[in-house]
XYZ file of C-alpha atoms in Angstrom:
787
model
C 9.682 -17.284 15.107
C 7.044 -16.444 17.850
C 5.483 -19.054 19.520
C 2.356 -17.631 19.381
C 2.615 -17.083 15.780
C 3.652 -20.743 15.475
C 0.691 -21.763 17.055
C -1.807 -19.591 15.141
C -0.426 -20.788 11.698
C -1.275 -24.324 12.968
C -4.648 -23.625 13.995
C -5.186 -21.835 10.716
C -3.806 -24.999 8.619
C -1.068 -22.399 7.588
C -3.351 -19.862 6.245
C -6.468 -21.549 5.254
C -8.405 -19.373 7.612
C -7.540 -16.174 8.513
C -5.383 -15.383 11.541
C -6.380 -13.494 14.584
C -6.111 -9.618 14.384
C -4.787 -8.915 17.852
C -6.352 -5.415 17.795
C -5.271 -5.022 21.671
C -1.593 -4.333 20.213
C -2.934 -1.795 17.865
C -3.050 2.179 18.138
C -6.747 2.203 18.295
C -6.255 0.360 22.042
C -3.939 3.115 23.081
C -6.541 5.654 21.800
C -9.057 4.381 24.005
C -6.604 4.498 27.009
C -6.076 8.331 26.515
C -6.832 10.855 29.550
C -9.961 12.622 28.384
C -9.831 16.515 29.620
C -13.182 17.468 28.516
C -16.389 16.208 26.732
C -19.310 17.530 24.953
C -22.124 15.327 23.995
C -23.708 15.841 20.620
C -26.526 13.418 20.619
C -29.602 12.681 23.221
C -32.593 14.422 24.141
C -30.680 17.963 25.926
C -28.754 18.556 22.570
C -30.019 20.956 20.080
C -28.833 18.985 17.020
C -31.388 16.694 15.723
C -30.272 14.102 13.208
C -31.953 13.764 9.738
C -31.725 10.413 7.303
C -30.546 10.860 3.789
C -30.257 8.389 0.985
C -31.621 4.824 1.268
C -32.141 5.513 5.201
C -34.847 5.676 7.501
C -34.379 6.821 11.168
C -36.232 6.354 14.353
C -35.238 7.824 17.965
C -35.524 5.367 21.026
C -34.631 6.282 24.649
C -31.521 8.174 23.374
C -30.900 5.372 20.664
C -30.869 6.593 17.329
C -31.685 3.915 14.745
C -31.019 3.732 11.111
C -32.252 1.163 8.634
C -31.876 0.616 4.951
C -32.158 -1.715 2.011
C -28.506 -3.282 1.024
C -29.709 -3.745 -2.512
C -32.143 -1.822 -4.660
C -33.125 -2.549 -8.450
C -31.204 0.482 -9.887
C -28.119 2.790 -9.597
C -28.055 5.832 -7.709
C -28.867 9.241 -9.501
C -25.964 10.066 -11.667
C -24.235 6.948 -11.506
C -23.029 5.727 -14.987
C -25.624 3.471 -16.666
C -23.056 0.497 -16.470
C -22.889 0.702 -12.480
C -18.753 0.994 -13.113
C -17.354 1.218 -9.612
C -20.841 2.016 -8.216
C -22.506 0.517 -5.128
C -26.417 0.535 -4.592
C -26.846 3.972 -2.801
C -25.812 5.183 0.857
C -27.616 5.186 3.897
C -26.813 8.367 5.750
C -27.522 9.885 9.232
C -26.629 13.702 9.552
C -26.660 15.935 12.419
C -26.499 19.977 11.354
C -24.575 22.571 13.311
C -24.417 26.420 12.819
C -20.197 26.838 11.865
C -19.600 25.715 15.552
C -16.088 25.769 16.506
C -14.840 22.228 17.405
C -11.074 23.248 17.714
C -10.706 22.556 21.205
C -11.766 19.197 20.939
C -9.290 16.606 19.092
C -11.482 13.733 18.631
C -15.184 12.158 17.816
C -16.476 9.181 19.752
C -19.451 7.301 19.589
C -20.633 3.643 19.791
C -22.464 1.902 17.134
C -24.356 -1.499 17.214
C -24.804 -2.725 13.509
C -27.359 -5.999 12.686
C -27.122 -7.558 9.334
C -28.176 -11.217 9.080
C -25.093 -13.094 8.568
C -22.780 -10.376 7.453
C -19.035 -10.858 8.623
C -17.746 -7.958 7.131
C -19.048 -4.577 8.058
C -18.208 -0.979 8.211
C -19.601 2.408 9.085
C -18.431 5.872 7.937
C -17.828 8.993 9.732
C -17.560 12.405 7.970
C -17.375 16.225 9.082
C -18.199 19.150 6.534
C -16.272 22.215 7.756
C -16.965 25.767 5.886
C -14.135 27.716 7.747
C -10.838 29.313 6.642
C -10.133 25.607 4.882
C -13.087 23.918 3.732
C -13.546 20.072 4.541
C -13.976 17.807 2.679
C -11.115 18.738 0.061
C -12.023 18.797 -3.495
C -10.746 14.910 -3.811
C -12.454 13.728 -0.429
C -8.943 12.693 1.290
C -9.812 15.081 4.367
C -13.205 14.856 6.442
C -14.128 11.386 6.862
C -12.957 7.826 8.088
C -14.405 4.358 8.343
C -14.581 1.942 11.165
C -14.995 -2.223 10.565
C -17.660 -3.226 13.294
C -18.763 -6.335 15.041
C -21.927 -7.572 13.790
C -24.775 -7.586 16.991
C -22.534 -6.035 19.411
C -21.918 -2.452 20.718
C -18.514 -0.808 19.051
C -16.983 2.167 20.721
C -15.378 3.929 17.890
C -12.679 6.920 18.278
C -11.398 9.147 15.574
C -8.750 11.407 16.266
C -8.527 14.473 14.000
C -5.961 16.976 15.625
C -4.757 18.580 12.220
C -8.412 18.552 10.484
C -9.588 21.797 10.229
C -12.697 22.555 12.197
C -13.425 25.931 12.955
C -16.780 26.210 11.252
C -18.201 22.810 11.253
C -21.742 22.474 9.619
C -22.474 18.884 9.392
C -21.615 15.531 10.966
C -22.521 12.246 9.251
C -22.603 8.645 9.820
C -23.258 6.718 6.832
C -23.020 3.060 5.456
C -22.242 2.370 1.726
C -25.137 0.122 0.313
C -23.038 -2.381 -1.511
C -25.118 -5.287 -1.746
C -24.570 -8.501 0.506
C -22.744 -11.876 0.952
C -24.247 -15.017 -0.434
C -27.350 -16.133 1.698
C -26.945 -12.976 3.922
C -29.919 -10.697 4.911
C -30.975 -7.821 2.477
C -31.326 -5.090 5.211
C -28.997 -3.074 7.616
C -30.127 -1.663 11.109
C -27.490 0.331 12.836
C -27.943 1.766 16.292
C -25.941 4.612 17.539
C -25.711 6.300 21.037
C -23.166 8.421 23.230
C -22.035 10.491 20.328
C -19.476 12.913 22.006
C -16.550 14.927 21.299
C -13.507 14.718 23.490
C -10.601 16.818 24.450
C -7.689 14.805 25.130
C -3.921 14.914 26.796
C -1.746 13.873 23.807
C -3.577 13.981 20.589
C -1.452 11.966 17.920
C 1.134 13.567 16.230
C 0.203 13.821 12.538
C 2.634 16.296 10.394
C 6.382 16.678 10.147
C 9.485 14.783 11.002
C 9.728 16.095 14.189
C 7.628 14.456 16.534
C 7.550 16.622 20.009
C 5.591 14.141 21.900
C 7.919 12.423 24.429
C 8.463 9.008 23.008
C 10.947 6.332 21.271
C 9.931 5.323 17.862
C 11.648 2.236 16.258
C 10.755 -0.598 14.116
C 8.308 -2.352 16.337
C 8.698 -5.372 14.690
C 12.588 -5.685 15.143
C 15.749 -5.468 13.578
C 18.263 -7.939 11.533
C 21.372 -8.566 13.698
C 23.208 -7.329 11.000
C 23.437 -3.666 10.005
C 22.612 -0.660 11.637
C 19.793 -0.507 14.362
C 19.136 2.798 15.563
C 15.714 4.780 16.985
C 14.437 8.082 17.088
C 13.207 9.866 20.214
C 11.863 13.342 21.641
C 12.682 13.664 25.364
C 15.433 11.231 25.826
C 17.965 11.577 28.661
C 21.826 11.665 28.076
C 22.027 7.506 27.973
C 19.711 4.897 27.222
C 19.853 0.994 28.107
C 18.775 -1.854 25.878
C 16.742 -4.253 28.225
C 16.151 -8.090 28.045
C 12.626 -8.740 28.005
C 12.788 -12.044 29.478
C 15.018 -11.502 32.232
C 14.954 -7.881 32.541
C 18.814 -7.565 32.445
C 20.317 -4.432 30.772
C 22.582 -5.845 27.940
C 23.763 -2.676 26.456
C 24.250 1.200 27.547
C 24.568 3.579 25.104
C 24.783 7.729 24.779
C 22.302 9.545 23.192
C 23.150 11.516 20.259
C 21.305 14.677 19.419
C 20.811 15.486 15.594
C 19.695 18.766 14.187
C 18.894 19.254 10.376
C 16.528 20.964 8.483
C 13.805 18.518 9.100
C 14.094 19.321 12.957
C 16.319 18.179 16.408
C 16.084 14.438 16.966
C 17.624 11.884 20.066
C 18.886 9.262 18.230
C 19.627 5.909 19.893
C 21.996 3.563 18.206
C 22.528 0.063 19.105
C 24.256 -1.253 16.394
C 26.891 -2.976 18.576
C 24.193 -5.336 19.781
C 23.625 -8.400 17.497
C 22.380 -11.237 19.804
C 18.746 -12.302 18.949
C 16.335 -11.885 21.237
C 13.006 -9.728 22.705
C 14.322 -6.043 23.924
C 13.020 -2.954 24.833
C 14.983 0.758 24.885
C 14.751 2.881 28.140
C 15.981 6.293 28.585
C 15.028 8.635 31.643
C 11.259 8.106 31.581
C 10.654 6.911 28.137
C 10.480 3.127 27.155
C 9.959 1.640 23.884
C 7.864 -0.952 22.675
C 9.491 -4.527 22.805
C 10.981 -5.477 19.793
C 13.190 -8.259 18.495
C 16.359 -8.700 17.413
C 16.131 -11.954 14.600
C 17.368 -13.201 11.417
C 13.567 -14.473 10.993
C 11.873 -10.795 10.537
C 11.199 -11.794 6.851
C 9.813 -15.369 7.596
C 7.048 -13.735 9.718
C 6.522 -10.878 7.391
C 5.855 -13.602 4.783
C 3.573 -15.722 6.699
C 1.291 -12.325 7.551
C 1.213 -11.202 3.956
C 0.399 -14.564 2.935
C -2.866 -14.250 5.268
C -3.556 -10.447 3.604
C -3.561 -12.353 0.036
C -5.705 -15.378 1.087
C -8.398 -12.826 2.619
C -8.046 -10.890 -0.305
C -9.111 -13.565 -2.696
C -11.695 -13.187 -5.313
C -14.182 -15.824 -6.221
C -13.423 -17.976 -3.343
C -15.384 -18.389 0.094
C -12.736 -17.343 2.624
C -13.638 -18.336 6.214
C -15.145 -15.498 8.546
C -15.294 -12.938 5.504
C -17.283 -14.095 2.421
C -18.377 -16.524 0.187
C -17.412 -17.218 -3.642
C -17.725 -13.736 -4.958
C -18.103 -12.043 -8.245
C -18.822 -14.953 -10.464
C -20.614 -12.397 -12.757
C -18.004 -10.016 -13.591
C -17.620 -10.931 -17.068
C -15.532 -10.039 -19.731
C -16.670 -10.305 -23.705
C -14.291 -10.667 -26.715
C -15.142 -12.102 -30.263
C -18.448 -13.278 -29.308
C -17.346 -15.392 -26.227
C -17.287 -14.594 -22.546
C -15.561 -15.485 -19.604
C -15.822 -14.535 -15.719
C -13.379 -12.241 -14.294
C -13.880 -13.772 -10.920
C -10.198 -14.997 -9.398
C -7.041 -13.781 -8.358
C -7.100 -10.990 -5.592
C -9.326 -8.018 -4.854
C -7.314 -4.773 -5.650
C -7.666 -3.141 -2.638
C -10.457 -1.816 0.367
C -12.795 -1.620 -2.410
C -13.468 -5.129 -4.605
C -12.045 -3.965 -7.579
C -10.091 -6.269 -9.896
C -6.689 -5.387 -11.920
C -5.162 -8.412 -13.703
C -1.395 -6.477 -13.916
C -1.482 -6.479 -9.752
C -2.576 -10.230 -10.026
C 0.301 -11.108 -12.114
C 3.113 -8.961 -10.188
C 1.716 -10.754 -6.880
C 2.455 -13.888 -8.110
C 5.745 -12.954 -9.195
C 6.619 -11.574 -6.015
C 5.275 -15.047 -4.319
C 7.238 -17.002 -6.515
C 10.421 -14.825 -5.938
C 10.080 -15.265 -2.399
C 9.372 -19.120 -2.482
C 12.719 -19.410 -4.569
C 14.684 -18.243 -1.679
C 13.040 -20.024 1.137
C 12.870 -23.857 -0.005
C 14.375 -24.931 3.028
C 11.474 -23.897 4.808
C 9.114 -26.444 3.598
C 5.836 -25.214 5.024
C 6.574 -21.604 3.907
C 7.662 -22.607 0.562
C 4.855 -24.809 -0.209
C 2.262 -22.323 0.824
C 3.885 -19.205 -0.980
C 3.406 -21.680 -4.011
C 0.261 -22.483 -3.394
C -1.072 -19.110 -3.282
C 1.122 -17.824 -6.235
C -0.831 -20.995 -8.395
C -4.054 -19.467 -7.257
C -3.135 -16.052 -9.037
C -1.214 -17.959 -11.985
C -4.605 -19.731 -12.685
C -6.431 -16.225 -13.007
C -4.086 -14.646 -15.528
C -3.789 -18.035 -17.662
C -7.532 -18.266 -17.928
C -8.462 -14.733 -18.593
C -6.180 -14.760 -21.652
C -8.363 -15.230 -24.810
C -5.429 -16.387 -27.118
C -5.274 -13.840 -29.371
C -3.222 -11.310 -27.550
C -6.462 -9.805 -25.992
C -7.043 -10.489 -22.486
C -9.461 -9.493 -19.440
C -7.378 -6.572 -17.749
C -9.443 -4.770 -15.139
C -12.786 -4.297 -13.676
C -14.273 -1.502 -11.368
C -16.457 -2.194 -8.628
C -17.500 -1.488 -4.962
C -20.213 -3.710 -4.241
C -21.169 -7.557 -3.966
C -22.898 -8.828 -6.747
C -25.619 -11.562 -6.692
C -23.638 -13.907 -8.826
C -26.265 -14.247 -11.561
C -25.328 -13.722 -14.848
C -27.253 -11.554 -17.297
C -28.993 -8.588 -14.750
C -28.309 -5.251 -14.189
C -25.840 -5.541 -11.513
C -23.291 -7.528 -13.800
C -19.810 -6.006 -13.811
C -18.399 -5.640 -17.348
C -14.470 -6.207 -17.369
C -12.173 -4.206 -19.590
C -10.693 -6.428 -22.271
C -7.258 -5.061 -24.168
C -4.462 -6.192 -26.195
C -2.048 -4.154 -24.718
C 1.972 -4.553 -25.154
C 3.225 -3.763 -22.433
C 0.977 -5.954 -19.883
C 1.515 -8.828 -22.413
C 5.602 -8.300 -22.038
C 4.900 -8.176 -18.345
C 2.959 -11.282 -18.573
C 5.060 -13.075 -20.812
C 8.089 -12.539 -17.944
C 5.765 -13.295 -15.042
C 4.742 -17.055 -17.042
C 8.262 -17.993 -17.739
C 9.476 -17.178 -14.592
C 6.688 -19.048 -13.025
C 7.536 -21.915 -15.547
C 11.054 -22.226 -13.956
C 9.766 -22.187 -10.344
C 7.210 -24.711 -11.103
C 9.739 -27.335 -12.143
C 9.695 -30.195 -9.754
C 6.805 -28.734 -8.065
C 4.238 -28.866 -10.834
C 5.892 -29.897 -14.232
C 2.782 -29.858 -16.223
C 1.657 -26.376 -15.091
C 4.977 -25.396 -15.838
C 4.837 -26.259 -19.370
C 1.208 -24.370 -19.517
C 3.105 -21.403 -18.075
C 5.721 -21.481 -20.526
C 3.623 -21.930 -23.803
C 1.669 -18.890 -22.840
C 4.585 -16.908 -22.020
C 5.934 -17.549 -25.581
C 2.423 -16.877 -27.204
C 2.034 -13.421 -25.241
C 5.750 -12.418 -25.902
C 4.904 -12.675 -29.617
C 1.562 -10.867 -29.490
C 3.189 -7.995 -27.491
C 6.225 -7.718 -29.945
C 3.809 -7.639 -32.573
C 1.736 -4.784 -30.775
C 4.969 -2.983 -29.836
C 6.039 -2.825 -33.631
C 2.864 -1.463 -34.745
C 2.035 1.264 -31.922
C 5.126 1.907 -29.553
C 4.026 3.199 -26.325
C 0.106 2.984 -26.113
C -1.661 3.774 -22.868
C -3.553 1.402 -20.881
C -7.133 2.433 -19.853
C -6.910 5.331 -17.502
C -8.044 3.523 -14.208
C -5.435 0.587 -15.041
C -2.066 0.573 -13.067
C 0.014 0.412 -15.889
C -1.425 3.768 -17.703
C 1.820 6.029 -16.759
C 4.548 3.507 -18.090
C 6.888 5.423 -20.523
C 9.040 4.043 -23.289
C 11.908 3.225 -21.055
C 9.465 1.250 -18.806
C 8.611 -1.028 -22.065
C 12.477 -1.343 -22.472
C 12.908 -2.725 -19.071
C 9.932 -5.243 -19.021
C 10.814 -6.391 -22.403
C 14.555 -7.017 -20.976
C 13.501 -8.865 -18.120
C 10.800 -10.741 -19.975
C 13.206 -12.001 -22.927
C 15.543 -12.677 -19.863
C 13.204 -15.061 -18.586
C 12.226 -16.689 -21.259
C 15.801 -17.133 -22.234
C 16.916 -18.604 -18.999
C 13.259 -21.082 -19.447
C 13.886 -22.211 -22.997
C 17.686 -21.338 -24.068
C 16.329 -19.905 -27.373
C 18.662 -17.146 -28.771
C 16.062 -14.822 -30.194
C 15.021 -14.194 -26.490
C 18.819 -13.635 -25.558
C 19.101 -11.266 -28.874
C 16.081 -9.410 -27.616
C 17.003 -8.819 -24.082
C 20.412 -7.583 -25.368
C 19.045 -5.358 -27.708
C 16.406 -3.687 -25.346
C 19.051 -3.342 -22.604
C 21.052 -1.143 -25.033
C 18.071 1.218 -25.544
C 17.031 1.261 -21.761
C 20.589 2.393 -20.768
C 20.356 5.015 -22.980
C 17.592 6.140 -20.818
C 19.759 6.943 -18.057
C 21.343 9.572 -16.519
C 25.344 9.517 -16.725
C 26.350 12.966 -15.552
C 24.971 15.451 -18.430
C 22.508 16.971 -16.038
C 25.084 18.616 -14.332
C 24.056 16.866 -10.686
C 26.302 15.713 -7.936
C 24.787 12.209 -9.062
C 23.479 10.399 -11.820
C 21.965 6.933 -12.212
C 18.017 7.581 -12.419
C 16.149 7.131 -15.272
C 14.109 9.094 -17.945
C 11.078 8.163 -19.725
C 12.962 7.816 -23.097
C 16.454 8.488 -25.102
C 15.325 12.169 -25.446
C 16.250 12.745 -21.415
C 13.421 15.116 -21.181
C 11.380 13.664 -18.403
C 12.484 11.861 -15.207
C 10.666 8.738 -14.354
C 8.486 9.179 -11.509
C 5.933 7.197 -9.598
C 3.177 8.619 -7.141
C 0.825 5.741 -6.170
C 1.972 2.880 -8.450
C 5.688 2.197 -8.620
C 8.081 -0.164 -10.846
C 11.175 1.823 -10.202
C 12.918 -1.633 -9.331
C 12.303 -2.990 -13.036
C 15.079 -1.005 -14.271
C 17.908 -2.908 -12.210
C 15.861 -5.944 -12.265
C 16.109 -6.127 -16.047
C 19.726 -5.719 -16.240
C 20.009 -8.159 -13.074
C 18.530 -10.603 -14.810
C 20.496 -9.950 -17.856
C 24.049 -10.402 -16.217
C 22.681 -13.441 -14.540
C 21.395 -15.065 -17.438
C 24.368 -14.223 -20.007
C 27.062 -13.636 -17.933
C 29.489 -14.387 -20.670
C 28.195 -11.483 -22.926
C 30.624 -8.906 -24.103
C 27.927 -6.457 -22.773
C 27.869 -7.304 -19.322
C 30.194 -4.617 -18.254
C 28.144 -1.987 -19.542
C 24.919 -3.417 -17.900
C 26.983 -3.588 -14.624
C 27.901 -0.205 -14.707
C 24.171 1.007 -15.067
C 23.349 -0.871 -12.136
C 26.149 0.712 -9.926
C 25.118 3.936 -11.539
C 21.639 3.376 -10.126
C 23.012 1.799 -6.826
C 25.120 5.170 -6.287
C 22.165 7.148 -6.978
C 20.286 5.443 -4.042
C 22.717 6.066 -1.807
C 23.428 9.456 -2.617
C 19.849 10.735 -1.997
C 19.156 8.353 1.293
C 20.380 10.860 3.626
C 17.576 13.472 2.723
C 15.466 11.977 5.520
C 17.838 11.467 8.248
C 17.707 10.269 10.909
C 14.930 8.065 9.302
C 15.883 5.846 6.628
C 12.942 6.370 4.210
C 14.172 6.587 0.519
C 13.266 9.964 -1.152
C 10.648 9.695 -3.948
C 13.387 11.227 -6.633
C 14.574 13.758 -8.700
C 12.259 16.335 -10.404
C 13.061 19.313 -12.964
C 10.870 22.333 -12.694
C 10.062 22.419 -16.313
C 7.992 19.159 -15.483
C 5.101 21.246 -14.252
C 4.695 22.746 -18.215
C 4.398 19.160 -19.406
C 0.436 19.501 -20.187
C 0.372 16.395 -22.556
C 2.075 14.155 -19.831
C 0.424 15.399 -17.068
C -2.854 13.107 -17.201
C -0.715 10.048 -17.337
C 0.967 10.855 -14.199
C -1.855 12.229 -12.278
C -5.317 10.357 -13.166
C -8.721 12.030 -12.474
C -6.500 15.421 -12.031
C -6.785 18.259 -14.223
C -3.892 19.915 -15.208
C -4.996 23.798 -15.435
C -6.243 23.234 -12.240
C -3.496 21.984 -10.677
C -0.593 23.554 -12.329
C -0.105 26.132 -9.586
C 0.165 23.074 -6.836
C 2.391 21.435 -9.062
C 5.015 24.329 -9.118
C 4.737 25.000 -5.386
C 5.314 20.965 -4.557
C 8.510 21.475 -6.876
C 9.614 24.614 -5.074
C 9.007 22.665 -1.645
C 11.788 20.159 -2.841
C 15.321 20.530 -2.066
C 17.132 22.293 -4.782
C 20.164 20.552 -6.711
C 21.094 23.440 -9.052
C 20.063 23.614 -12.587
C 16.404 23.648 -12.041
C 16.563 20.283 -10.590
C 14.888 19.358 -6.893
C 15.098 16.189 -4.982
C 11.710 15.420 -3.297
C 11.352 13.067 -0.326
C 7.549 12.552 -1.752
C 6.104 12.598 -4.933
C 4.585 15.072 -6.852
C 0.653 14.131 -6.495
C -2.965 15.594 -6.186
C -5.406 13.123 -5.498
C -3.831 9.628 -5.031
C -1.426 9.932 -2.200
C 0.525 7.408 -0.216
C 4.150 6.505 -0.859
C 4.585 2.745 0.487
C 4.698 1.402 -2.861
C 7.120 4.168 -4.012
C 9.798 3.623 -1.259
C 9.306 -0.060 -1.544
C 9.810 -0.534 -5.081
C 13.000 1.404 -4.313
C 13.962 -0.808 -1.553
C 13.600 -3.823 -3.652
C 15.681 -1.966 -6.256
C 18.509 -1.816 -3.521
C 18.139 -5.261 -2.516
C 18.591 -6.709 -5.829
C 21.670 -4.359 -6.365
C 23.119 -5.214 -2.874
C 22.766 -8.834 -3.038
C 24.163 -8.964 -6.807
C 27.352 -6.563 -5.796
C 27.332 -8.056 -2.024
C 26.876 -4.657 -1.091
C 26.135 -3.571 2.935
C 25.163 -0.112 2.154
C 22.423 -1.125 -0.268
C 21.278 -4.017 1.723
C 21.087 -1.558 4.843
C 18.749 0.601 2.436
C 16.623 -2.282 1.691
C 15.985 -2.862 5.517
C 15.577 0.639 6.183
C 12.302 0.738 4.100
C 10.832 -2.006 6.185
C 11.926 -0.465 9.402
C 10.086 2.806 8.249
C 6.922 0.406 7.380
C 7.357 -1.058 10.817
C 7.274 1.805 13.048
C 10.597 4.109 12.492
C 8.811 6.975 11.436
C 7.584 10.120 12.787
C 4.337 8.885 14.021
C 5.802 5.648 15.754
C 3.174 3.239 14.068
C 3.519 0.230 12.191
C 1.974 0.796 8.856
C 1.715 -3.153 8.547
C -1.338 -4.531 10.682
C 0.007 -7.511 12.724
C 3.627 -6.320 12.404
C 5.232 -5.390 15.518
C 2.638 -3.166 17.426
C 1.089 0.160 17.500
C -0.232 -0.521 13.941
C -3.114 1.201 13.054
C -6.591 0.435 11.528
C -6.797 0.598 8.030
C -9.241 1.192 4.793
C -10.433 -2.216 4.111
C -14.037 -1.398 3.926
C -15.344 -4.158 1.589
C -12.691 -6.626 2.490
C -12.077 -6.717 6.173
C -9.106 -5.962 8.474
C -6.304 -8.657 7.967
C -3.001 -9.553 9.547
C -0.434 -8.197 6.947
C -2.267 -6.004 5.139
C -0.388 -2.797 4.413
C -1.474 0.937 3.424
C -0.878 2.837 0.447
C 1.180 5.198 2.495
C 2.040 8.300 3.987
C 1.016 11.282 2.382
C 1.822 14.824 2.844
C -0.158 17.998 3.482
C -1.501 20.238 0.341
C 1.658 20.931 -1.365
C 4.436 20.571 1.147
C 7.256 17.727 1.543
C 7.027 16.498 5.143
C 5.316 13.351 5.998
C 1.841 13.770 6.896
C -0.174 10.986 8.659
C -3.667 12.033 9.707
C -5.953 9.520 11.937
C -8.492 9.756 9.080
C -8.917 6.151 8.123
C -9.880 7.081 4.406
C -8.445 6.348 0.957
C -6.384 6.320 -0.500
C -3.477 6.922 1.913
C -4.725 4.964 4.655
C -6.492 1.773 2.325
C -5.089 -1.178 2.226
C -3.562 -2.248 -1.473
C -2.259 -5.402 -2.958
C 0.429 -3.356 -4.776
C 1.717 -2.453 -1.349
C 1.819 -5.940 -0.003
C 3.414 -7.203 -3.277
C 6.258 -4.342 -3.453
C 6.699 -5.640 0.506
C 6.857 -9.230 -0.299
C 9.454 -8.319 -3.228
C 11.672 -6.426 -0.535
C 11.686 -9.372 2.058
C 12.421 -11.841 -1.057
C 15.709 -10.112 -1.355
C 16.404 -10.515 2.557
C 15.072 -13.634 3.097
C 18.293 -15.411 3.052
C 19.525 -12.932 5.871
C 16.522 -14.837 7.896
C 18.577 -17.865 8.089
C 16.257 -19.935 5.823
């Protein structure tokens, strides 16, 4: 492991304060170095555009500096907000310039300086947004285009750059800067003062590539964090020479010479640099003609580094805990009420760049951390720290149970509350008795009981007791209601019947392993049989099978477009084979696992020369299913999106019989495929380990390589891993090493990668679910890391 990281881990007391960010290795450091060809000043005495204050803001101008002030809290919710303040802040402080449909297309970016002041604040932000009334209106209907956010340092001038080369800007009417007035940290100041200067547009020599598989800008795109010694090692380039060299960073010595191959397919033309033969651990860079790559590693310790940095992110996302340099103990007044009693829903981890809380997310993180810990017991420092963070989350899911099947499940918020219970800014947590979630928690609690034995035997007993109770509650409710939707804003909302079968099979297997009680073994076998009836086995007439339908009718294929639990199907079957190896049904279970593995192999080439796994198979009839639509596409209206649905299906690769293969999900508002591809990578890792199948293990590695920069944009999507990592939408929780974006999106109804430089939700937002799946992939590969 890198010596600097070792030093920083020790100085952080092994992640008991946040790791340093190292922005000098990020994308934004490179943006500042770009050659500026033309500039247009937008602020100052010589400019016709004069700003106006909106919302809670007041505005003064002094010697070319614009000063905006506003309160951070008010005593009422903004006009039009829900009466209970669900997912609300206290208002917005905004500064707006107006223009007469100006054409900004010759400029590629906005640049400005801002100096914020909030007494005692440690996490600060500012948004910038553009309104365009030209051929393509901006913002779009879901507000995914046309705005960006910057994390700021208090009491200093921050240089902010927003590239928007792909954004429509032919008739710009407004430019705004605004701050969400989201309350304040413990004992911090109650007002904000922001100063702005040097607001200008810039034309630059090489704006970032934002759309398409083929990146025309000369350069080498590779996994900037590195590659494993085992398996395929390839980079993708544009403008390469006939040959390339691999150069050892420490000595400057050429250690490998390879031929550049030219690959052409329906996605474009690519130069491919294959250095699979090089297996010696070390630090290297690639060179081909005038092109040179960032430095990268060949190492068996990639997952060790990744897990330490993911731990850092989770630590920084803790709710109800004072995080050094970030915030004090927060949200003590999120309250859940049931049967005349109340509990505080503070704890676990904040869900994303806002400060929402999802119990299912916290539970799945516990599972992921324990999976990783179970694989690296020989690395005592990492093992103990993974266990510590897992116990933090386990405490939350145990104490938010009401003991009768009901539990606090989620809360929507985007503000700091004052911590005082009983006044208007309290947040009401949702409370449900939901069978899917109780099955899920039962499995997590039983798995935790197994992992805690020898570490904390008392807590292991508590977890196992809760697991048995929750499984019984879930069985009773499932028998009464079958599939029941969770609340619309809860992340298990889209679960179909086959997902229930999978989670029941897995949970029962975990309980069987922990207790040895046959009732759990029998339940696991029973629901596995039902699960396998939901798998495609050839009836569709496709060149492959193996994927799963939502139920036994085979009417609708399982899809994920934001949340993703694709791995649960094979995880359930693998748990059965491992815990009941002598069962007569084992052959059928393994056959189902092999079918899914062959499915992954069959579709994997559809994104070559990149290794990103496609999102999956669709049938064109899905667009006619109005009843299912709202469960898969939250906050979207079916009749408004039906034509877009059909266009997205038409953009997929035809497979015959009305079936298409899409590289990216069908989606409308919530976009970003990180959790989707990582969940599939987890499935590939599970199967690769079980069957000792190198091709499947390579698919798991490739999902991490995509996240670390082997993508058309050459950007690491994990902050602090490798280099050229991008800033992410962490507006209320702050930028953190180890954060992972929601993921790459598509433009409108296309099926090619789109990665605008707008730092906006959802695609650029930090999200615990993405990091959870990322950790779960690492857990399948950690033994390759020499631990």
